[in-house]
C-alpha positions as a printed NumPy array, in Angstrom:
array([[  0.008,   0.004,  -0.033],
       [  1.281,   3.445,  -0.941],
       [  1.099,   6.155,   1.651],
       [  0.808,   9.664,   0.173],
       [  0.618,  11.598,   3.456],
       [  4.02 ,  13.283,   2.945],
       [  3.872,  14.019,  -0.752],
       [  4.347,  17.311,  -2.443],
       [  5.678,  18.722,  -5.699],
       [  7.218,  22.106,  -6.074],
       [  5.436,  24.523,  -8.392],
       [  8.434,  24.894, -10.696],
       [  8.706,  21.095, -11.026],
       [  5.037,  20.993, -11.773],
       [  5.46 ,  23.456, -14.629],
       [  8.459,  21.439, -15.923],
       [  6.311,  18.288, -16.114],
       [  3.578,  20.164, -17.949],
       [  6.136,  21.509, -20.402],
       [  7.39 ,  17.965, -21.103],
       [  3.792,  17.051, -22.006],
       [  3.617,  20.064, -24.29 ],
       [  1.054,  21.821, -22.054],
       [  0.859,  25.344, -20.784],
       [ -0.751,  26.257, -17.479],
       [ -3.761,  27.44 , -19.409],
       [ -3.982,  24.081, -21.294],
       [ -3.76 ,  22.175, -18.005],
       [ -6.536,  24.324, -16.524],
       [ -8.737,  23.777, -19.645],
       [ -8.157,  20.09 , -19.415],
       [ -9.423,  20.078, -15.812],
       [-12.152,  22.571, -16.548],
       [-10.864,  25.021, -13.958],
       [ -9.818,  28.641, -14.209],
       [ -6.112,  29.22 , -14.998],
       [ -5.884,  31.299, -11.818],
       [ -6.975,  28.27 ,  -9.811],
       [ -3.767,  26.592, -11.001],
       [ -1.407,  29.548, -10.955],
       [ -2.453,  30.599,  -7.453],
       [ -0.417,  27.716,  -6.1  ],
       [  2.755,  29.566,  -7.149],
       [  2.431,  31.624,  -3.939],
       [  2.79 ,  28.556,  -1.687],
       [  5.477,  27.022,  -3.907],
       [  3.689,  23.645,  -4.107],
       [  0.772,  22.167,  -5.945],
       [ -1.963,  19.912,  -4.546],
       [ -1.434,  16.167,  -4.819],
       [ -3.945,  15.634,  -7.564],
       [ -2.217,  18.295,  -9.788],
       [  1.132,  16.764,  -8.968],
       [  0.099,  13.231,  -9.894],
       [ -1.501,  14.351, -13.169],
       [  1.468,  16.527, -14.134],
       [  4.011,  13.8  , -13.467],
       [  2.008,  11.261, -15.45 ],
       [  1.458,  13.705, -18.35 ],
       [  5.138,  14.626, -18.278],
       [  6.094,  10.923, -18.435],
       [  3.883,  10.462, -21.449],
       [  5.721,  13.421, -23.057],
       [  9.038,  11.771, -22.224],
       [  7.908,   8.638, -23.964],
       [  6.72 ,  10.634, -27.06 ],
       [  3.101,   9.643, -26.319],
       [  0.174,  11.937, -26.975],
       [ -1.947,  12.193, -23.831],
       [ -4.996,  13.011, -25.92 ],
       [ -4.73 ,   9.734, -27.878],
       [ -4.247,   7.807, -24.656],
       [ -7.308,   9.393, -23.   ],
       [ -9.402,   8.781, -26.13 ],
       [ -8.337,   5.164, -26.167],
       [-10.028,   4.821, -22.774],
       [-13.239,   6.588, -23.746],
       [-12.52 ,  10.264, -23.113],
       [-13.978,  12.438, -25.853],
       [-12.544,  15.906, -26.511],
       [-15.146,  18.382, -27.71 ],
       [-14.382,  21.818, -29.039],
       [-16.945,  24.562, -29.575],
       [-18.007,  25.37 , -33.179],
       [-15.672,  27.803, -35.002],
       [-18.334,  30.558, -35.123],
       [-18.504,  30.618, -31.346],
       [-17.354,  33.786, -29.66 ],
       [-16.037,  31.751, -26.76 ],
       [-12.329,  30.958, -26.97 ],
       [-11.688,  27.355, -28.083],
       [-11.529,  25.101, -25.011],
       [-11.076,  21.36 , -24.517],
       [-13.998,  19.866, -22.693],
       [-14.011,  16.341, -21.421],
       [-17.202,  14.401, -21.89 ],
       [-17.642,  10.906, -20.544],
       [-18.411,   8.446, -23.305],
       [-21.18 ,   7.098, -21.034],
       [-23.077,  10.398, -21.232],
       [-23.561,  10.1  , -24.981]])
């Protein structure tokens, strides 16, 4: 059993892992459907929450292995939806469960 009680990732390491995955902070926020400020606010403390850390490390590892995270997520039923081009809303990635279709 893995204990994650004493687990943290520094904010700069978090950003490095995102970069390895080819993601910006804004991309990561869109992927999780949160505001970019909700992610960047963690810079003040110097650490990110565990769930951000785990996702960033896994995404970074996929980048190290030259694997596209989108293709992997799609393989397991995640569908990426983008708004129509005529939309005035900036293009965002939205995750929709394949079960909701």
